[in-house]
Short mmCIF file of C-alpha atoms in Angstrom, two decimals:
data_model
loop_
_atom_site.label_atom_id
_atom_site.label_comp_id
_atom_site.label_asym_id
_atom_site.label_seq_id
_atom_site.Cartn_x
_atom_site.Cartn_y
_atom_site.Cartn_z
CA UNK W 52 57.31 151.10 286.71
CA UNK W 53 57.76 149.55 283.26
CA UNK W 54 57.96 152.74 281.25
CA UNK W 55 58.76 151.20 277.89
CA UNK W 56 59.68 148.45 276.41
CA UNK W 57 61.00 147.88 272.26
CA UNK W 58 61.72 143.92 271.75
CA UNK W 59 60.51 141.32 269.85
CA UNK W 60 60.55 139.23 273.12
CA UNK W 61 59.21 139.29 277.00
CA UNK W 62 61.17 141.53 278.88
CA UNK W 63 61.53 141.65 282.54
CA UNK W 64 63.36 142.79 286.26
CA UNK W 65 64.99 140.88 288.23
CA UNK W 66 64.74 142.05 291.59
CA UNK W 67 66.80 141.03 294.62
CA UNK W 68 68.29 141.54 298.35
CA UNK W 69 70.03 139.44 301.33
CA UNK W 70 67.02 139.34 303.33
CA UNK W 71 63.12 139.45 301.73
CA UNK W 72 60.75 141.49 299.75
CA UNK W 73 57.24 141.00 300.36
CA UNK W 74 54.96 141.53 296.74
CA UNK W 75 50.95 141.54 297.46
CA UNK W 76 51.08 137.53 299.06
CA UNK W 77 54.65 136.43 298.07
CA UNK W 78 57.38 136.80 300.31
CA UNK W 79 60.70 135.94 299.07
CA UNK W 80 64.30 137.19 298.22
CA UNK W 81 64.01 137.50 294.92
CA UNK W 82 61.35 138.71 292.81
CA UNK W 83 61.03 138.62 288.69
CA UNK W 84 58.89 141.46 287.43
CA UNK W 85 57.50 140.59 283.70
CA UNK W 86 56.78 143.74 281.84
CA UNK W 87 53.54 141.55 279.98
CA UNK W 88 51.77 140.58 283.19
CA UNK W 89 52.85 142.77 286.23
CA UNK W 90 50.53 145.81 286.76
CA UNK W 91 51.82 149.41 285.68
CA UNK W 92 52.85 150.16 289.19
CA UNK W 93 54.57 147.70 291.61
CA UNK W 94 54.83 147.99 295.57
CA UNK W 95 57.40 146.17 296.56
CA UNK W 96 58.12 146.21 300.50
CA UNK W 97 61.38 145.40 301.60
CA UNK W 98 60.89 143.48 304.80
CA UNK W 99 64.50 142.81 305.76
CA UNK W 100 67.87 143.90 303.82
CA UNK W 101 71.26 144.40 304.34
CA UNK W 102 70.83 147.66 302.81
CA UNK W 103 71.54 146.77 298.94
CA UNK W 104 68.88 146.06 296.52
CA UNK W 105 70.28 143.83 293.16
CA UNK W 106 68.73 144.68 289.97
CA UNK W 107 69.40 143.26 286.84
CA UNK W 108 67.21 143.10 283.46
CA UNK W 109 65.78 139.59 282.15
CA UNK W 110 63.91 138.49 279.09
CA UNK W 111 62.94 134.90 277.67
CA UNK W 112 63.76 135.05 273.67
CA UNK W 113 61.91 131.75 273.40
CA UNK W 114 65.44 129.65 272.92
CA UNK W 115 64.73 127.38 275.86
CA UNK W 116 67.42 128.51 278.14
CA UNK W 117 66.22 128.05 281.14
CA UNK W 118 63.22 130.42 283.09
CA UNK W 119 64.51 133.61 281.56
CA UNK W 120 67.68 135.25 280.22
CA UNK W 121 70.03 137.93 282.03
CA UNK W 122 73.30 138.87 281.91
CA UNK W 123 74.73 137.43 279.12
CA UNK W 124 77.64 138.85 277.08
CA UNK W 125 75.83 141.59 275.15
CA UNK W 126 73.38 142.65 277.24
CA UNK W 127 73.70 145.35 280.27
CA UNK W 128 71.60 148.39 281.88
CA UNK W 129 72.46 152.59 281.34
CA UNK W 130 71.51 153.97 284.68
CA UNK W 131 70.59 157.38 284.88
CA UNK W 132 69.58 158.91 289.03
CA UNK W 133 66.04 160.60 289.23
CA UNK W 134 66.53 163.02 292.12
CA UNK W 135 64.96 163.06 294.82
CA UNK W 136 64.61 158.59 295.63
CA UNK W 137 64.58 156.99 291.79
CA UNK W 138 66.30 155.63 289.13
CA UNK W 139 65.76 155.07 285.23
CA UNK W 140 67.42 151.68 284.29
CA UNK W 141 67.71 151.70 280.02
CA UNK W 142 68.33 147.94 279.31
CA UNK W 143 69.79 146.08 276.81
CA UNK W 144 69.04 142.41 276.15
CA UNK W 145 71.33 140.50 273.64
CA UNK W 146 72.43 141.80 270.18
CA UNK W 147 75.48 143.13 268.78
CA UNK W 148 73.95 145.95 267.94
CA UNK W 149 72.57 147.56 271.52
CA UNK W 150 69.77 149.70 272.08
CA UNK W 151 69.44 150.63 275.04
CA UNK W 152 65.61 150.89 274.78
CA UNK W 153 64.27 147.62 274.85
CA UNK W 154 63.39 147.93 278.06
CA UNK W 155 63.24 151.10 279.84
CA UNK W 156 62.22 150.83 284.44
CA UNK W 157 62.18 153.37 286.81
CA UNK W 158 62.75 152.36 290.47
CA UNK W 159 61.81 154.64 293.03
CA UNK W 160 62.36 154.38 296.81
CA UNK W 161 59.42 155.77 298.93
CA UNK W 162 60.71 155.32 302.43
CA UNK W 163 63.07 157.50 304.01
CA UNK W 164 65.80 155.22 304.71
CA UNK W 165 69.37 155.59 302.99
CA UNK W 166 69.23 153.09 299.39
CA UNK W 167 72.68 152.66 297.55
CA UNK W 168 71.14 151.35 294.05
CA UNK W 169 73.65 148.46 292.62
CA UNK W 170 72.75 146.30 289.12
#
């Protein structure tokens, strides 16, 4: 759930595992969650993992550089664990100056099977 999000551009999750999530009719192993268009909640089924789920933050500043931006130098995630199944992911985009709320997620697992979160 996109909780909040403070940047001048499109913010976004990337969302990822060795195996496939299923999202309403798309079935694939990696999903790309745009805080602008994806509904307030998200379902995301995990139909077949090897037990670790990759999350990482993306946004498209407009430069061209490609389908969107992650990862880059100046940019990371603060995670903080939401007891019982979630997690708050406080991202950074790019800046040298971060803040650490220009995009704000929480993840939260609703099946009972053990989830190591990794970003």
């Amino acid at each position: 759930m996109f909780e909040e999000v403070n940047a001048p551009w499109q913010q976004g999750m990337f969302i990822a595992t060795e195996g496939s999530l299923t999202l309403a009719d798309v079935t694939s192993r990696a999903l790309v969650l745009w805080q602008d268009s994806a509904p307030p909640e998200v379902d995301i089924d995990v139909v077949e993992s090897n037990g670790t789920i990759t999350i990482h933050n993306v946004w498209d500043s407009g430069r061209n550089l490609g389908r969107f931006e992650s990862q880059m130098a100046t940019s990371g995630m603060l995670v903080e664990r939401l007891e019982p199944h979630g997690w708050r992911y406080r991202c950074n985009d790019i800046g040298f100056n971060p803040d650490f709320k220009k995009l704000v997620v929480r993840v939260e697992v609703v099946d009972e099977a053990p989830f190591e979160a990794s970003s």
